[in-house]
mmCIF file of C-alpha atoms in Angstrom:
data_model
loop_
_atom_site.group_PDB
_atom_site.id
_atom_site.type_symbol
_atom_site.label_atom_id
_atom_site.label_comp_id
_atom_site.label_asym_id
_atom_site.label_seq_id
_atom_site.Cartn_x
_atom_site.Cartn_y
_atom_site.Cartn_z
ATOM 1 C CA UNK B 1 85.170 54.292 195.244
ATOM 2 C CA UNK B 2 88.073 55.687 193.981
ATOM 3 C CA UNK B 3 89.950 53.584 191.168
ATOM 4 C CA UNK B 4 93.280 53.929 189.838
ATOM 5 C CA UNK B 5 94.427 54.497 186.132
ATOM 6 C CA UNK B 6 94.378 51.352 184.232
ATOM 7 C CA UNK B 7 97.469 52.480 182.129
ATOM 8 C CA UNK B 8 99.968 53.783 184.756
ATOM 9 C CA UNK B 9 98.608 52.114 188.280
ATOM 10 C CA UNK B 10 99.735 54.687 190.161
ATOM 11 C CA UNK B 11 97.151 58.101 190.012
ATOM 12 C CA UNK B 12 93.824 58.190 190.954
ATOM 13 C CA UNK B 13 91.824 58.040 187.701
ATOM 14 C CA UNK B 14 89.371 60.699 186.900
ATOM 15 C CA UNK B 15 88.743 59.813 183.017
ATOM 16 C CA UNK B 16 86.446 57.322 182.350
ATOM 17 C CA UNK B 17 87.040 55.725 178.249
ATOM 18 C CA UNK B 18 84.596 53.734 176.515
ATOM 19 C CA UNK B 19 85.560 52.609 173.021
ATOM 20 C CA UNK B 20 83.829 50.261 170.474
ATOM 21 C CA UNK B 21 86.070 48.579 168.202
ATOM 22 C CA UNK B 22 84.595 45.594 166.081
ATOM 23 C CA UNK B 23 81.403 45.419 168.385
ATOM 24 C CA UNK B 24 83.268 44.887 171.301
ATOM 25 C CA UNK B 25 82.966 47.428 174.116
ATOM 26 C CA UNK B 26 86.157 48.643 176.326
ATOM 27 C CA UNK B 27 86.136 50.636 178.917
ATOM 28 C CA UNK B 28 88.831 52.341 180.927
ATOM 29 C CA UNK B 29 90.037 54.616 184.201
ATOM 30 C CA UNK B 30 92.638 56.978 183.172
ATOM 31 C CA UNK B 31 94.855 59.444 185.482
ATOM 32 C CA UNK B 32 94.713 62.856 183.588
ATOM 33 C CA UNK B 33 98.461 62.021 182.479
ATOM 34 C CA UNK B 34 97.718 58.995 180.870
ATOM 35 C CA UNK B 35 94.653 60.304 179.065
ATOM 36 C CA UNK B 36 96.386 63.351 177.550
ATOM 37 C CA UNK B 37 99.281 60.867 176.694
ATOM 38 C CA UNK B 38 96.867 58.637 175.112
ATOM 39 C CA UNK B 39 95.289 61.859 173.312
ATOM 40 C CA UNK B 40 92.203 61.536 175.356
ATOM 41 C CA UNK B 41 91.282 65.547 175.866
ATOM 42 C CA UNK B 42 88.688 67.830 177.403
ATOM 43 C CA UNK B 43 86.599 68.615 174.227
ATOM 44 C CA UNK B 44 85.694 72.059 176.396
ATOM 45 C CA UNK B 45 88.707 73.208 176.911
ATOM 46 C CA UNK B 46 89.547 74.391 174.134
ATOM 47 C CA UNK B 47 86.810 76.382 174.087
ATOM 48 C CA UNK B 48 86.846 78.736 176.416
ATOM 49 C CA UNK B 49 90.525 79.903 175.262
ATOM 50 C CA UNK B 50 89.113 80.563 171.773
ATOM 51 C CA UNK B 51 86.052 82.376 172.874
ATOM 52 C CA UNK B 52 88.633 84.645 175.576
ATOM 53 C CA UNK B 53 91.181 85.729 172.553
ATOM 54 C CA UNK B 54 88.024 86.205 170.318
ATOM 55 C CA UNK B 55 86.669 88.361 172.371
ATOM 56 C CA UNK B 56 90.042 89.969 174.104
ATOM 57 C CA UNK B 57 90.818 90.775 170.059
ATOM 58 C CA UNK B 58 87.558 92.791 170.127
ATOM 59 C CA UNK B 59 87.534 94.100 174.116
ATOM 60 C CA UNK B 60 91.637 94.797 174.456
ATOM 61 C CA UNK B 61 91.970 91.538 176.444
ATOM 62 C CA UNK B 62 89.052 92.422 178.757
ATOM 63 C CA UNK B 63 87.026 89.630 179.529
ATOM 64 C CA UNK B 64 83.255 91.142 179.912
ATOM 65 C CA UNK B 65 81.730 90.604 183.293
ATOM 66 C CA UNK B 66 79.290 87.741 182.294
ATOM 67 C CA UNK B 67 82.112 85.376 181.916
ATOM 68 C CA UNK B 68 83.999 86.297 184.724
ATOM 69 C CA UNK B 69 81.173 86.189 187.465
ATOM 70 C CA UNK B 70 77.737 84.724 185.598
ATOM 71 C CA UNK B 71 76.562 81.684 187.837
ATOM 72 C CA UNK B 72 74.564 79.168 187.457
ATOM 73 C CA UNK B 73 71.472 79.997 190.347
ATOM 74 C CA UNK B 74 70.242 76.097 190.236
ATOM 75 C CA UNK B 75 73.456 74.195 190.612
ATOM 76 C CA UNK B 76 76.184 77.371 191.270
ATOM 77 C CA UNK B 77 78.523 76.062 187.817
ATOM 78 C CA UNK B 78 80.054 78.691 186.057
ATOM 79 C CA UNK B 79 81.116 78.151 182.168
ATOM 80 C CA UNK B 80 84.703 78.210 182.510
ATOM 81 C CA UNK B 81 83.787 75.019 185.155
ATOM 82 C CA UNK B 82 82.234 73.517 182.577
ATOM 83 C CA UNK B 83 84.766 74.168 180.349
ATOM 84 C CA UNK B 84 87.491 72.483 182.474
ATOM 85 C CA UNK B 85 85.577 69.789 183.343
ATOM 86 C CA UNK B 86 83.257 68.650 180.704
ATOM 87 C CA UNK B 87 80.343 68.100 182.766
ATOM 88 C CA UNK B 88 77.511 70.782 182.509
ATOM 89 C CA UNK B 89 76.029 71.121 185.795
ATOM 90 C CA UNK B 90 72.496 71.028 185.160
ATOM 91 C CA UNK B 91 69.544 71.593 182.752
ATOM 92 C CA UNK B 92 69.394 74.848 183.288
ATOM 93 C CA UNK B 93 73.547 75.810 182.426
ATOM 94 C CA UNK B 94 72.351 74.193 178.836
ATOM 95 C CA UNK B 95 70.101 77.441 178.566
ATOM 96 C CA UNK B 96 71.835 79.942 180.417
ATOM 97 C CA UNK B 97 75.156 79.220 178.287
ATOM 98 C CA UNK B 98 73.660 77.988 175.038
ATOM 99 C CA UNK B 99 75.625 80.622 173.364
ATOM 100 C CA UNK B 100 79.088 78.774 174.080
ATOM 101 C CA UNK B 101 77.752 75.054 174.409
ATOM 102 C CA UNK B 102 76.000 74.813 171.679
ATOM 103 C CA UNK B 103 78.651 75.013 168.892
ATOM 104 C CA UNK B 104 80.452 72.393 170.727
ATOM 105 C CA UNK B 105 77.619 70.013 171.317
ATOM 106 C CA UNK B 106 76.649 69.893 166.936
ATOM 107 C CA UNK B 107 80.454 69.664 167.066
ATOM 108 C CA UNK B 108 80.190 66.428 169.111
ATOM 109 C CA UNK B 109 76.798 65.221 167.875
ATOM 110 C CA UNK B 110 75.984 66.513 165.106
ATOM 111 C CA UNK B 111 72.785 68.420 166.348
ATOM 112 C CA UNK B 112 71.525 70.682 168.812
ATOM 113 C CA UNK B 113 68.060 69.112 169.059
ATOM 114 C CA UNK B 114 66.989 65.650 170.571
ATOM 115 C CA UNK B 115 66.737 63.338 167.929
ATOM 116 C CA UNK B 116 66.514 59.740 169.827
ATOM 117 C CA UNK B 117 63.761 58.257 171.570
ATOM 118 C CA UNK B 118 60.773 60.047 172.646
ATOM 119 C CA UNK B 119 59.097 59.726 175.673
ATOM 120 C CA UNK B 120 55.342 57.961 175.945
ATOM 121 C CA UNK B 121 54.287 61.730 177.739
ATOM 122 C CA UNK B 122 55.537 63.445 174.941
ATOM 123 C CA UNK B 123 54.330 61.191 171.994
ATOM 124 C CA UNK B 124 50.727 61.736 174.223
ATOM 125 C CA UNK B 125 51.077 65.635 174.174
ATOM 126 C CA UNK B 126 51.949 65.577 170.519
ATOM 127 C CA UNK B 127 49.239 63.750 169.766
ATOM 128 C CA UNK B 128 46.874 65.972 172.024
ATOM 129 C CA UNK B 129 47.799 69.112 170.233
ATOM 130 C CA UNK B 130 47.030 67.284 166.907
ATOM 131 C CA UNK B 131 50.947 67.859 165.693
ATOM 132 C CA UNK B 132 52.346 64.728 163.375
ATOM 133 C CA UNK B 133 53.779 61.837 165.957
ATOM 134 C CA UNK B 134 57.322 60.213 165.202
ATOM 135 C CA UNK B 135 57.862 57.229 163.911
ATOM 136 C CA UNK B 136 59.001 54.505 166.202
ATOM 137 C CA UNK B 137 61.416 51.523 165.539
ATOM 138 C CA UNK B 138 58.664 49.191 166.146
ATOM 139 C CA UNK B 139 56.376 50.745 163.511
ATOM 140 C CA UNK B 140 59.444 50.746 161.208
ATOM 141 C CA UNK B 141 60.159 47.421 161.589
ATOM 142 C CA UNK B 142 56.874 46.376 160.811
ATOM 143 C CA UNK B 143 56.994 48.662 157.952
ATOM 144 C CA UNK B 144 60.075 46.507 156.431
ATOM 145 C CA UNK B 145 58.543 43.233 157.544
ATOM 146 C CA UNK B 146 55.390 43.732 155.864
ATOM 147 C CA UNK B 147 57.533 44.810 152.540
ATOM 148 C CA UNK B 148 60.120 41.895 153.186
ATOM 149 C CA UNK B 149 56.816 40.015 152.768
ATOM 150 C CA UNK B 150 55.788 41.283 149.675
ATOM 151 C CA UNK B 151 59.537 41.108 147.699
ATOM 152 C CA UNK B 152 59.240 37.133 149.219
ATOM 153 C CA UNK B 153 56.062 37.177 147.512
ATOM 154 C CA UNK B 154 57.191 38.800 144.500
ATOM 155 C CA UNK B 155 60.459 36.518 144.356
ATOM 156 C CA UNK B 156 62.778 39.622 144.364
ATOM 157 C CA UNK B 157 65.051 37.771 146.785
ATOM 158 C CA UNK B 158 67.708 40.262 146.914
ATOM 159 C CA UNK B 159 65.712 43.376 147.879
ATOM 160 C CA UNK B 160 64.082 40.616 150.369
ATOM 161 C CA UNK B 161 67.849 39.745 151.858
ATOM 162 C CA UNK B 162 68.803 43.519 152.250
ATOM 163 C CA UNK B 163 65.311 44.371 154.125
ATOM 164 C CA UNK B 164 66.094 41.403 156.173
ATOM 165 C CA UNK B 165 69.129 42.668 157.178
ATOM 166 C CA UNK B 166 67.875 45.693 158.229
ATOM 167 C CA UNK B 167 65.409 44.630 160.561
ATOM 168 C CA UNK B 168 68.092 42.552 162.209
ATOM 169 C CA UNK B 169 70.244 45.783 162.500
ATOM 170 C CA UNK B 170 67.394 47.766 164.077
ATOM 171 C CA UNK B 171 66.283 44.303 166.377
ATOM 172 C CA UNK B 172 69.608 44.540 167.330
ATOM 173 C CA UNK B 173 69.428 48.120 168.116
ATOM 174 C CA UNK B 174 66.837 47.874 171.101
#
């Protein structure tokens, strides 16, 4: 279904917002008008026009051939698609142009590597080749239950109001 932009009516939207503010979630359809008005950019963009006069500074302007033709063979994406876009076109463009996403991706989160959930086959293989297994939120939790019970038992009421509090922020989290 195509929608129109929330802001002007009139374009077909093709940016999608979602912004937090306060703990309330808003979300929005912009035309690419709006959403450059509204400073809403392509974080890629940018990119690929920095990485072209780096290396036209080093080549005379001369683009090498792997970033003029180098496709994708699973989904048929190039990088400076991804670049315009924003959207990587499948797992395997994260490998084949790690050496251009990945500064932006830390840029945008901080990290390269997964660092949220883990999946029940993984936490089994981890555990099958002996290696150390993550901690979940649930064992955490317990963790600061079972020590919220000890500084009620101890009478140290304000550690036990700040580890209360943070077992309702990670509760809250799931």
């Amino acid at each position: 279904m195509i929608r129109k932009c929330d802001k002007c009516g009139v374009e077909n939207a093709n940016t999608h917002v979602k912004t937090i503010i306060n703990g309330e979630l808003k979300e929005y359809d912009l035309c690419s008008a709006c959403a450059h008005k509204l400073g809403y950019t392509n974080v890629f963009a940018d990119m690929e026009n920095d990485f072209s006069n780096l290396l036209g500074s080093f080549f005379g302007n001369v683009l090498p051939a792997r970033t003029q033709s180098t496709r994708c063979e699973f989904c048929g994406s190039t990088y400076p698609e991804i670049a315009n876009t924003g959207h990587v076109g499948c797992a395997n463009c994260y490998q084949l142009f790690a050496d251009r996403l990945n500064p932006s991706i830390v840029r945008i989160h901080g990290n390269a590597a997964h660092c949220g959930k883990h999946s029940k086959i993984a936490l089994q293989k981890a555990q099958e080749a002996g290696q150390p297994q993550p901690e979940t939120k649930e064992d955490k939790i317990k963790q600061l239950k079972s020590q919220l019970d000890e500084a009620i038992k101890q009478q140290e009421f304000e550690k036990a109001a700040e580890l209360r509090d943070q077992i309702k922020e990670m509760e809250g989290q799931k």
